[in-house]
CSV table of C-alpha atoms in Angstrom, one decimal:
chain,number,residue,atom,x,y,z
M,210,MET,CA,140.6,123.6,71.7
M,211,GLU,CA,140.0,126.6,69.4
M,212,LEU,CA,138.9,124.3,66.7
M,213,LEU,CA,136.6,122.4,69.0
M,214,GLY,CA,134.9,125.6,70.0
M,215,LEU,CA,134.3,126.6,66.4
M,216,SER,CA,133.1,123.1,65.6
M,217,LEU,CA,130.5,123.2,68.4
M,218,ALA,CA,129.2,126.6,67.3
M,219,LEU,CA,128.9,125.4,63.7
M,220,ILE,CA,127.1,122.2,64.7
M,221,GLY,CA,124.7,124.4,66.7
M,222,ALA,CA,124.1,126.6,63.6
M,223,ALA,CA,123.6,123.5,61.4
M,224,LEU,CA,121.1,122.0,63.8
M,225,ALA,CA,119.1,125.2,64.0
M,226,ALA,CA,118.8,125.4,60.3
M,227,ALA,CA,118.4,121.6,59.7
M,228,LEU,CA,116.0,120.6,62.4
M,229,SER,CA,113.6,123.5,62.0
M,230,GLY,CA,113.9,123.1,58.2
M,231,ILE,CA,113.0,119.4,58.5
M,232,GLY,CA,110.1,120.3,60.8
M,233,SER,CA,108.8,122.8,58.3
M,234,ALA,CA,109.1,120.4,55.4
M,235,ILE,CA,107.1,117.8,57.3
M,236,GLY,CA,104.5,120.4,58.4
M,237,ILE,CA,104.1,121.8,54.9
M,238,GLY,CA,103.8,118.3,53.6
M,239,ILE,CA,101.0,117.4,56.0
M,240,ALA,CA,99.1,120.6,55.3
M,241,GLY,CA,99.8,120.1,51.6
M,242,GLY,CA,98.2,116.7,51.7
M,243,SER,CA,95.1,118.2,53.2
M,244,ALA,CA,95.1,121.0,50.7
M,245,ALA,CA,95.3,118.6,47.8
M,246,GLY,CA,92.4,116.6,49.2
M,247,VAL,CA,90.2,119.7,49.5
M,248,MET,CA,91.2,121.1,46.1
M,249,THR,CA,90.4,117.9,44.4
M,250,GLU,CA,86.8,118.6,45.2
M,251,ASP,CA,86.9,122.4,45.1
M,252,PRO,CA,89.9,123.9,43.1
M,253,ASP,CA,88.6,127.4,43.9
M,254,LYS,CA,89.9,127.0,47.5
M,255,PHE,CA,93.5,127.3,46.2
M,256,GLY,CA,94.2,130.7,47.7
M,257,SER,CA,92.9,129.9,51.2
M,258,CYS,CA,94.7,126.5,51.2
M,259,LEU,CA,98.0,128.1,50.1
M,260,ILE,CA,98.0,130.5,53.0
M,261,LEU,CA,97.3,127.8,55.5
M,262,GLN,CA,99.8,125.4,53.9
M,263,ALA,CA,102.6,128.1,54.1
M,264,LEU,CA,102.2,128.7,57.8
M,265,PRO,CA,104.5,125.8,59.0
M,266,GLY,CA,107.2,127.1,56.8
M,267,THR,CA,108.2,130.0,59.1
M,268,GLN,CA,110.1,127.7,61.5
M,269,GLY,CA,112.6,126.9,58.7
M,270,ILE,CA,113.1,130.6,58.2
M,271,TYR,CA,113.7,131.2,61.9
M,272,GLY,CA,116.3,128.4,61.9
M,273,LEU,CA,118.0,129.9,59.0
M,274,LEU,CA,118.0,133.3,60.7
M,275,ILE,CA,119.7,131.9,63.7
M,276,ALA,CA,122.3,130.0,61.6
M,277,PHE,CA,123.1,133.4,59.8
M,278,PHE,CA,123.3,135.1,63.2
M,279,VAL,CA,125.8,132.4,64.4
M,280,LEU,CA,127.9,132.6,61.2
M,281,ASN,CA,128.0,136.4,61.5
M,282,LYS,CA,129.1,136.2,65.1
M,283,LEU,CA,131.8,133.8,64.2
M,284,GLY,CA,133.0,136.1,61.4
M,285,LEU,CA,132.4,133.5,58.7
M,286,LEU,CA,130.2,135.7,56.5
M,287,GLY,CA,132.4,138.7,55.8
M,288,GLY,CA,135.5,136.8,54.5
M,289,ALA,CA,137.7,138.2,57.3
M,290,GLY,CA,138.2,134.8,58.8
M,291,ALA,CA,136.8,133.1,61.9
M,292,VAL,CA,137.2,134.6,65.3
M,293,ALA,CA,139.1,132.8,68.0
M,294,LEU,CA,136.7,130.7,70.1
M,295,ASN,CA,137.4,128.5,73.1
M,296,TRP,CA,135.4,125.3,73.7
M,297,ASN,CA,133.4,127.0,76.4
M,298,GLN,CA,132.2,129.8,74.1
M,299,GLY,CA,131.5,127.2,71.3
M,300,LEU,CA,129.4,125.2,73.7
M,301,GLN,CA,127.5,128.4,74.7
M,302,ILE,CA,126.7,129.1,71.1
M,303,PHE,CA,125.7,125.5,70.6
M,304,ALA,CA,123.3,125.8,73.5
M,305,ALA,CA,121.9,129.0,72.2
M,306,CYS,CA,120.9,127.3,69.0
M,307,LEU,CA,119.0,124.5,70.7
M,308,PRO,CA,115.7,126.4,71.4
M,309,ILE,CA,114.9,127.2,67.8
M,310,ALA,CA,116.3,123.8,66.6
M,311,ILE,CA,114.1,121.7,68.9
M,312,VAL,CA,111.0,123.9,69.2
M,313,GLY,CA,111.2,124.8,65.5
M,314,TRP,CA,111.4,121.1,64.5
M,315,ILE,CA,108.5,120.0,66.7
M,316,SER,CA,106.2,123.0,66.5
M,317,ALA,CA,106.4,123.0,62.6
M,318,ILE,CA,105.1,119.4,62.5
M,319,TRP,CA,102.2,120.2,64.9
M,320,GLN,CA,101.5,123.5,63.1
M,321,GLY,CA,101.3,121.4,59.9
M,322,ARG,CA,98.7,119.2,61.6
M,323,THR,CA,96.7,122.1,62.8
M,324,SER,CA,96.9,123.8,59.4
M,325,ALA,CA,95.7,120.5,57.8
M,326,ALA,CA,92.7,120.5,60.2
M,327,SER,CA,92.0,124.2,59.4
M,328,ILE,CA,92.1,123.5,55.7
M,329,GLN,CA,89.5,120.8,56.3
M,330,MET,CA,87.5,123.4,58.2
M,331,ILE,CA,87.5,126.0,55.4
M,332,SER,CA,86.4,123.3,53.0
M,333,LYS,CA,83.1,123.1,54.9
M,334,LYS,CA,83.0,126.7,56.2
M,335,PRO,CA,84.9,129.1,53.8
M,336,GLU,CA,83.6,132.1,55.8
M,337,ALA,CA,85.7,130.9,58.8
M,338,MET,CA,89.0,131.6,57.1
M,339,GLY,CA,90.1,134.1,59.9
M,340,LYS,CA,89.5,131.6,62.6
M,341,ALA,CA,91.2,128.9,60.5
M,342,ILE,CA,94.4,131.0,60.4
M,343,ILE,CA,94.4,131.9,64.1
M,344,LEU,CA,94.4,128.2,65.2
M,345,PRO,CA,97.7,127.2,63.6
M,346,ALA,CA,99.1,130.7,64.4
M,347,MET,CA,98.7,129.9,68.1
M,348,VAL,CA,101.4,127.1,67.6
M,349,GLU,CA,103.6,129.7,65.9
M,350,THR,CA,103.8,131.6,69.2
M,351,TYR,CA,106.1,129.1,70.7
M,352,ALA,CA,108.4,129.0,67.7
M,353,VAL,CA,108.6,132.8,68.0
M,354,LEU,CA,109.4,132.5,71.7
M,355,ALA,CA,112.1,130.0,70.9
M,356,LEU,CA,113.5,132.3,68.2
M,357,LEU,CA,113.7,135.1,70.7
M,358,THR,CA,115.3,132.9,73.3
M,359,SER,CA,118.0,131.8,70.8
M,360,ILE,CA,118.6,135.5,69.7
M,361,LEU,CA,118.8,136.8,73.3
M,362,MET,CA,121.2,134.0,74.3
M,363,LEU,CA,123.4,134.6,71.2
M,364,MET,CA,123.5,138.3,71.9
M,365,GLY,CA,124.7,137.6,75.5
M,366,ILE,CA,127.6,135.5,74.4
M,367,GLN,CA,131.0,137.3,74.2
M,368,VAL,CA,133.4,136.1,71.5
M,369,GLY,CA,136.6,137.3,70.0
T,248,MET,CA,98.3,108.4,50.1
T,249,SER,CA,97.8,109.3,53.7
T,250,TYR,CA,94.6,109.7,55.6
T,251,VAL,CA,95.2,113.5,55.8
T,252,TYR,CA,94.5,113.7,52.0
T,253,THR,CA,91.7,111.2,52.3
T,254,VAL,CA,89.9,112.9,55.1
T,255,ALA,CA,90.3,116.3,53.5
T,256,ARG,CA,88.8,115.0,50.3
T,257,LEU,CA,85.9,113.5,52.2
T,258,ARG,CA,85.3,116.9,53.9
T,259,GLY,CA,85.0,118.4,50.4
T,260,MET,CA,82.7,115.6,49.3
T,261,GLU,CA,80.5,116.1,52.4
T,262,ASN,CA,79.5,119.4,51.0
T,263,ASN,CA,77.4,117.5,48.4
T,264,ILE,CA,75.6,115.4,51.0
T,265,LEU,CA,71.9,116.3,50.9
T,266,ASP,CA,70.8,118.2,53.9
T,267,THR,CA,67.5,118.3,55.9
T,268,ASN,CA,66.3,121.4,54.0
T,269,PHE,CA,66.5,119.4,50.7
T,270,PHE,CA,64.6,116.5,52.2
T,271,SER,CA,62.0,118.9,53.5
T,272,ARG,CA,61.6,120.4,50.0
T,273,LEU,CA,61.5,116.9,48.5
T,274,MET,CA,58.7,115.8,50.8
T,275,ASP,CA,56.7,119.0,49.9
T,276,SER,CA,56.9,118.0,46.2
T,277,GLN,CA,53.4,117.8,44.6
T,278,ASN,CA,54.3,114.6,42.6
T,279,LEU,CA,57.2,112.3,41.6
T,280,ASP,CA,58.1,114.5,38.6
T,281,ASP,CA,58.6,117.5,40.8
T,282,ALA,CA,60.6,115.4,43.3
T,283,LEU,CA,62.8,114.0,40.6
T,284,LYS,CA,63.3,117.5,39.2
T,285,SER,CA,64.7,118.6,42.6
T,286,LEU,CA,66.9,115.5,42.7
T,287,GLY,CA,68.1,116.4,39.2
T,288,GLU,CA,69.8,119.4,40.7
T,289,THR,CA,72.1,117.2,42.9
T,290,SER,CA,74.9,114.7,42.3
T,291,TYR,CA,72.2,112.1,41.5
T,292,ALA,CA,71.4,114.0,38.2
T,293,GLN,CA,73.8,112.0,36.1
T,294,TRP,CA,72.3,108.7,37.2
T,295,LEU,CA,68.7,109.7,36.8
T,296,SER,CA,69.1,110.2,33.0
T,297,GLN,CA,70.8,106.8,32.7
T,298,SER,CA,68.6,104.7,35.0
T,299,GLN,CA,65.2,103.2,34.4
T,300,SER,CA,64.1,104.0,38.0
T,301,PHE,CA,65.1,106.3,40.8
T,302,ASP,CA,65.9,103.2,42.8
T,303,LYS,CA,68.6,102.2,40.3
T,304,ALA,CA,69.8,105.8,40.2
T,305,ILE,CA,70.3,105.8,43.9
T,306,ASP,CA,72.2,102.5,43.8
T,307,SER,CA,74.4,103.9,40.9
T,308,GLU,CA,75.3,107.0,43.0
T,309,ILE,CA,76.3,104.8,46.0
T,310,LEU,CA,78.3,102.5,43.7
T,311,ALA,CA,80.0,105.5,42.1
T,312,THR,CA,80.9,106.8,45.6
T,313,CYS,CA,82.4,103.5,46.5
T,314,LYS,CA,84.5,103.4,43.3
T,315,GLU,CA,85.6,107.0,43.8
T,316,LEU,CA,86.7,106.2,47.4
T,317,GLU,CA,88.5,103.1,46.3
T,318,SER,CA,90.8,105.3,44.2
T,319,PHE,CA,92.1,107.3,47.2
T,320,VAL,CA,91.4,105.4,50.4
T,321,PRO,CA,94.7,103.8,51.6
T,322,ASP,CA,92.9,100.8,53.3
T,323,LYS,CA,90.5,99.3,50.8
T,324,GLU,CA,89.3,97.0,53.5
T,325,LEU,CA,87.3,99.9,55.0
T,326,LEU,CA,85.2,99.8,51.8
T,327,THR,CA,85.0,96.0,52.1
T,328,ILE,CA,83.5,96.3,55.5
T,329,PHE,CA,80.8,98.6,54.1
T,330,ARG,CA,80.1,96.4,51.0
T,331,LEU,CA,80.3,92.9,52.6
T,332,PRO,CA,76.6,93.0,53.7
T,333,TYR,CA,75.6,93.6,50.1
T,334,ASP,CA,77.6,90.5,49.0
T,335,PHE,CA,75.9,88.4,51.7
T,336,HIS,CA,72.5,89.9,50.8
T,337,ASN,CA,73.1,88.8,47.2
T,338,VAL,CA,74.0,85.3,48.3
T,339,LYS,CA,70.7,85.2,50.3
T,340,VAL,CA,68.7,86.3,47.3
T,341,LEU,CA,70.3,83.8,44.9
T,342,LEU,CA,70.1,80.9,47.3
T,343,LYS,CA,66.5,81.6,48.3
T,344,GLY,CA,65.6,81.8,44.6
T,345,LEU,CA,67.2,78.4,43.9
T,346,PHE,CA,65.5,76.9,47.0
T,347,LYS,CA,62.2,78.0,45.5
T,348,VAL,CA,63.1,76.6,42.1
T,349,ARG,CA,64.1,73.3,43.6
T,350,SER,CA,60.8,73.2,45.5
T,351,GLY,CA,59.0,73.5,42.2
T,352,GLU,CA,57.9,77.1,42.5
T,353,SER,CA,57.8,78.7,39.0
T,354,GLU,CA,58.9,82.2,40.0
T,355,GLY,CA,61.9,81.5,42.2
T,356,ARG,CA,64.7,83.7,41.0
T,357,ARG,CA,64.5,87.4,41.9
T,358,TYR,CA,67.5,88.9,40.0
T,359,ASP,CA,65.9,92.4,40.5
T,360,LEU,CA,66.7,92.1,44.2
T,361,ILE,CA,70.4,91.6,43.6
T,362,SER,CA,72.5,94.6,44.6
T,363,LYS,CA,75.5,95.9,42.6
T,364,LEU,CA,77.0,97.3,45.8
T,365,GLY,CA,78.8,94.1,46.8
T,366,THR,CA,82.5,93.5,46.3
T,367,ILE,CA,81.9,90.5,44.1
T,368,ASP,CA,80.7,90.9,40.5
T,369,THR,CA,77.1,89.9,40.5
T,370,ASP,CA,77.3,88.0,37.3
T,371,GLU,CA,80.2,85.9,38.6
T,372,LEU,CA,78.4,85.4,41.9
T,373,THR,CA,75.2,84.3,40.2
T,374,GLU,CA,77.0,81.9,37.9
T,375,ALA,CA,79.1,80.5,40.8
T,376,ILE,CA,76.0,79.8,42.9
T,377,GLU,CA,73.9,78.4,40.1
T,378,THR,CA,76.7,76.1,38.9
T,379,GLU,CA,77.7,75.3,42.5
T,380,GLU,CA,81.3,76.1,41.6
T,381,VAL,CA,82.0,78.4,44.6
T,382,GLY,CA,85.6,77.5,45.3
T,383,PHE,CA,86.9,80.9,44.3
T,384,LEU,CA,84.5,83.0,46.3
T,385,PRO,CA,86.2,85.0,49.1
T,386,TYR,CA,85.2,85.9,52.7
T,387,GLY,CA,84.3,82.3,53.6
T,388,LEU,CA,81.5,82.1,51.0
T,389,ASN,CA,83.2,79.1,49.4
T,390,ASP,CA,82.5,77.1,52.6
T,391,LEU,CA,79.3,78.8,53.5
T,392,ILE,CA,77.3,78.1,50.3
T,393,PRO,CA,77.7,74.3,50.4
T,394,GLU,CA,76.9,74.5,54.2
T,395,CYS,CA,73.7,76.4,53.3
T,396,TRP,CA,72.7,73.7,50.8
T,397,ARG,CA,73.3,71.0,53.4
T,398,LEU,CA,71.3,72.9,56.0
T,399,TRP,CA,68.4,73.5,53.5
T,400,GLU,CA,68.4,69.8,52.6
T,401,GLN,CA,68.0,69.0,56.3
T,402,THR,CA,65.6,71.7,57.4
T,403,LYS,CA,63.9,73.0,54.2
T,404,SER,CA,63.9,76.3,56.2
T,405,ALA,CA,65.0,79.4,54.3
T,406,GLN,CA,65.0,81.4,57.6
T,407,THR,CA,67.5,79.0,59.2
T,408,VAL,CA,69.8,79.4,56.2
T,409,GLU,CA,69.4,83.1,56.3
T,410,LEU,CA,70.4,83.2,60.0
T,411,LEU,CA,73.5,81.1,59.1
T,412,ILE,CA,74.4,83.5,56.3
T,413,ASP,CA,74.0,86.5,58.7
T,414,ASP,CA,76.2,84.8,61.3
T,415,LYS,CA,79.0,84.2,58.8
T,416,MET,CA,78.6,87.7,57.4
T,417,PHE,CA,79.3,89.3,60.8
T,418,ALA,CA,82.2,86.9,61.4
T,419,ALA,CA,83.6,87.9,58.0
T,420,MET,CA,83.1,91.6,58.8
T,421,LEU,CA,84.8,91.2,62.2
T,422,LYS,CA,87.7,89.4,60.7
T,423,VAL,CA,88.3,92.1,58.0
T,424,ALA,CA,88.1,94.7,60.8
T,425,GLU,CA,90.5,92.9,63.1
T,426,ASP,CA,93.0,92.4,60.3
T,427,LEU,CA,92.7,96.1,59.6
T,428,ASN,CA,93.8,96.8,63.2
T,429,ILE,CA,91.9,100.0,63.5
T,430,PRO,CA,90.2,99.9,67.0
T,431,ASP,CA,87.4,102.3,66.1
T,432,VAL,CA,86.4,100.1,63.1
T,433,THR,CA,86.5,96.8,65.0
T,434,GLN,CA,84.4,98.4,67.8
T,435,TRP,CA,81.9,99.7,65.2
T,436,VAL,CA,81.5,96.1,63.7
T,437,LYS,CA,80.8,94.9,67.3
T,438,PHE,CA,78.2,97.6,67.8
T,439,LYS,CA,76.7,96.7,64.4
T,440,ILE,CA,76.3,93.1,65.6
T,441,ASP,CA,74.7,94.4,68.9
T,442,ALA,CA,72.3,96.6,66.9
T,443,GLU,CA,71.3,93.7,64.7
T,444,ASN,CA,70.7,91.5,67.7
T,445,LEU,CA,68.6,94.2,69.4
T,446,ARG,CA,66.6,94.8,66.2
T,447,SER,CA,65.9,91.0,66.1
T,448,ALA,CA,65.0,91.0,69.8
T,449,VAL,CA,62.5,93.8,69.3
T,450,ARG,CA,60.9,91.9,66.5
T,451,LEU,CA,60.8,88.6,68.4
T,452,ALA,CA,59.4,90.3,71.5
T,453,ARG,CA,56.5,91.6,69.3
T,454,MET,CA,56.0,88.0,68.2
T,455,LYS,CA,56.0,86.9,71.8
T,456,TYR,CA,58.9,84.6,71.2
T,457,GLU,CA,60.3,82.6,74.1
T,458,SER,CA,63.9,83.4,75.0
T,459,SER,CA,64.9,79.7,75.1
T,460,LYS,CA,63.9,79.4,71.4
T,461,ALA,CA,65.3,82.7,70.3
T,462,LEU,CA,69.0,82.2,70.9
T,463,ASN,CA,69.6,81.1,67.3
T,464,PHE,CA,68.4,84.5,66.1
T,465,PHE,CA,71.3,86.3,67.8
T,466,HIS,CA,74.8,86.6,66.5
T,467,SER,CA,78.0,86.4,68.5
T,468,GLY,CA,80.9,88.8,68.2
T,469,GLY,CA,79.2,91.9,69.6
T,470,THR,CA,79.8,93.6,73.0
T,471,ILE,CA,76.6,92.1,74.4
T,472,ARG,CA,76.5,88.3,74.6
T,473,PRO,CA,73.7,86.5,72.6
T,474,ASP,CA,72.6,84.9,75.9
T,475,ASP,CA,72.1,88.3,77.5
T,476,VAL,CA,70.1,89.5,74.5
T,477,ALA,CA,67.9,86.4,74.6
T,478,LYS,CA,67.3,87.0,78.3
T,479,LEU,CA,65.7,90.4,77.5
T,480,LEU,CA,62.8,88.5,75.9
T,481,ASN,CA,61.8,87.3,79.4
T,482,GLU,CA,61.5,90.9,80.6
T,483,PRO,CA,59.0,93.7,79.9
T,484,GLN,CA,60.2,95.9,77.1
T,485,GLU,CA,59.9,99.0,79.2
T,486,THR,CA,62.8,97.6,81.3
T,487,TRP,CA,65.2,96.9,78.4
T,488,THR,CA,66.8,100.3,78.5
T,489,ARG,CA,67.5,99.9,82.2
T,490,LEU,CA,68.8,96.4,81.8
T,491,LEU,CA,71.1,97.6,79.0
T,492,SER,CA,72.1,100.7,80.9
T,493,HIS,CA,75.7,99.3,81.2
T,494,THR,CA,76.0,99.5,77.4
T,495,ASP,CA,75.9,102.6,75.2
T,496,ILE,CA,73.5,101.1,72.8
T,497,GLY,CA,70.7,100.7,75.5
T,498,ALA,CA,69.8,104.4,75.2
T,499,ALA,CA,68.9,103.8,71.5
T,500,LEU,CA,66.0,101.7,72.7
T,501,ASN,CA,64.3,104.7,74.3
T,502,ALA,CA,62.4,105.1,71.1
T,503,MET,CA,60.6,101.9,71.9
T,504,GLN,CA,59.2,103.1,75.2
T,505,ASP,CA,58.0,106.4,73.9
T,506,ASN,CA,55.7,104.8,71.3
T,507,SER,CA,52.6,102.7,71.7
T,508,ASP,CA,52.1,102.1,67.9
T,509,ILE,CA,53.9,98.9,67.1
T,510,LYS,CA,54.7,99.8,63.5
T,511,ILE,CA,56.0,103.2,64.4
T,512,SER,CA,57.9,101.9,67.3
T,513,LEU,CA,59.7,99.2,65.3
T,514,SER,CA,60.7,101.8,62.7
T,515,GLU,CA,61.7,104.3,65.4
T,516,VAL,CA,63.9,101.6,67.1
T,517,SER,CA,65.5,100.7,63.8
T,518,LYS,CA,66.1,104.3,63.0
T,519,ALA,CA,67.6,104.9,66.4
T,520,LEU,CA,69.9,101.9,66.1
T,521,ASP,CA,71.1,103.1,62.6
T,522,GLY,CA,71.6,106.6,64.1
T,523,TYR,CA,73.6,105.0,66.9
T,524,LEU,CA,75.9,103.3,64.5
T,525,ILE,CA,76.7,106.6,62.9
T,526,LYS,CA,77.0,108.4,66.3
T,527,VAL,CA,79.6,106.0,67.6
T,528,LEU,CA,81.9,107.0,64.7
T,529,GLU,CA,81.2,110.7,65.0
T,530,HIS,CA,84.2,111.5,67.2
T,531,ALA,CA,86.3,110.7,64.1
T,532,LYS,CA,85.0,114.0,62.6
T,533,TYR,CA,87.3,115.8,65.0
T,534,SER,CA,90.3,114.1,63.7
T,535,MET,CA,92.0,115.2,60.5
T,536,ASP,CA,93.4,111.8,59.7
T,537,ALA,CA,91.2,109.2,61.4
T,538,PRO,CA,90.5,106.2,59.0
T,539,ALA,CA,87.0,105.8,60.6
T,540,ASN,CA,86.0,108.9,58.7
T,541,VAL,CA,85.8,106.8,55.6
T,542,LEU,CA,83.3,104.5,57.2
T,543,LEU,CA,81.4,107.5,58.6
T,544,TYR,CA,81.1,109.1,55.2
T,545,LEU,CA,79.9,105.8,53.6
T,546,LEU,CA,77.3,105.3,56.3
T,547,THR,CA,76.1,108.9,55.9
T,548,LYS,CA,75.8,108.4,52.2
T,549,GLU,CA,73.9,105.2,52.8
T,550,THR,CA,71.5,107.0,55.1
T,551,GLU,CA,71.1,109.7,52.5
T,552,ALA,CA,70.1,107.0,50.0
T,553,ARG,CA,67.7,105.4,52.4
T,554,ASN,CA,66.1,108.8,53.1
T,555,LEU,CA,65.8,109.4,49.4
T,556,ARG,CA,64.0,106.1,48.9
T,557,VAL,CA,61.6,106.8,51.7
T,558,ALA,CA,60.9,110.4,50.5
T,559,LEU,CA,60.5,109.4,46.8
T,560,VAL,CA,58.2,106.4,47.6
T,561,CYS,CA,56.2,108.6,49.9
T,562,VAL,CA,55.8,111.2,47.2
T,563,ALA,CA,55.1,108.7,44.4
T,564,GLY,CA,52.6,106.8,46.5
T,565,GLY,CA,50.9,109.9,47.7
T,566,LEU,CA,51.4,108.8,51.3
T,567,ASP,CA,50.9,111.0,54.3
T,568,ARG,CA,54.0,113.3,54.3
T,569,GLU,CA,54.1,113.6,58.1
T,570,PHE,CA,54.4,109.8,58.4
T,571,GLY,CA,57.1,109.9,55.7
T,572,ARG,CA,59.0,112.6,57.6
T,573,ARG,CA,59.0,110.5,60.8
T,574,LEU,CA,60.6,107.7,58.8
T,575,LEU,CA,63.5,109.8,57.7
T,576,SER,CA,66.8,109.4,59.5
T,577,ASN,CA,68.4,112.4,61.0
T,578,ALA,CA,72.0,111.5,60.4
């Protein structure tokens, strides 16, 4: 039962890092395609395009942060050995990882699409860069909320 | 390559589309040299130095645009839909030339009217039609050309042959669009057929044509049935907009009601219908990856070319600039 709890917690950490990372990779890929198209016609827009392309990358970082948080909670980072965990505690940690895993994955893809549209916008109106950043940043809000939810849930779980 | 890249690149290319300020400046030019000097500051510059006339330079720019798009548009059929009318136009030019030659007219062939914008190499098409070895021609032309010959032998009417060619052209465009399976594009082809039918109806109405004899002039495949377009000829033109109020295209005919001058009215209706064909695709502008953006860009470029021709002919011929301005499309 102790091993099941640890396994569940590790699966949660893996999902948080993997799903949000996949989402970020797809989002950055979509925005990158758009950036490449704009820069083919106007290479001077590299700076603006890069900022917008990078925006969907944050979800991957949030997922990694939660994975570190879980590993630290389990005592797997310091080399002191894993803490004892029953299946119920393992399931709680698994559940705490889900918000950032799911929201990070989906929001990164949609943020990538919004970034791609913003990149197309600055190709025609470079002066609207500020507005172009705000639009994909709105999607970011929900990734941040999911990150906070995961952190708060993890902080509330007692282990060891 | 995905349409995200394609549309983003088109957005970049749209920055080079000539705007209304440019056309206003062009119309204000004192003479053709001044106008060409202004044009020399745009993407047309490279073609002006290589071409014998501004007309050829404009064709070269459109052709270069098609070739550039071909290199990055995932579905080449979108370009085919745009270029097919030029293929069928070339077939018309070549066949009508041969009809005249066979009728004993000395100056039958008009190679100068052949457009390079079609998908089929013009030399190959010319040779195929002149040698009557058309088996390899695509888009149903292999069957159409012998059919045209038969029809001409029976009727000796170039207009009847022309109508048959138009009919097959729209059928070919619709087939390419349906195979593409992009609803916006299929819908656009249907609207194009409607627009062509209404354009013909306006012309026929001016000629006081009877609806019973006019059915052959209308093509099937659009959203309005040819029968219904023909019925319009029985009604006063002021009522057409109301009769077509169940369709989006009906509003484009408003231009006809607002003008009593026949020549202006015809060109206004034609302009309004062309504008309508661009307008129906404009919602694609709000999508970052809609394939219809490709067609929209090509149509905008084609309108730009048409406007350039109008403006340059106006300046070269010293025509009334206000009249010229009214002929320019707004798209």
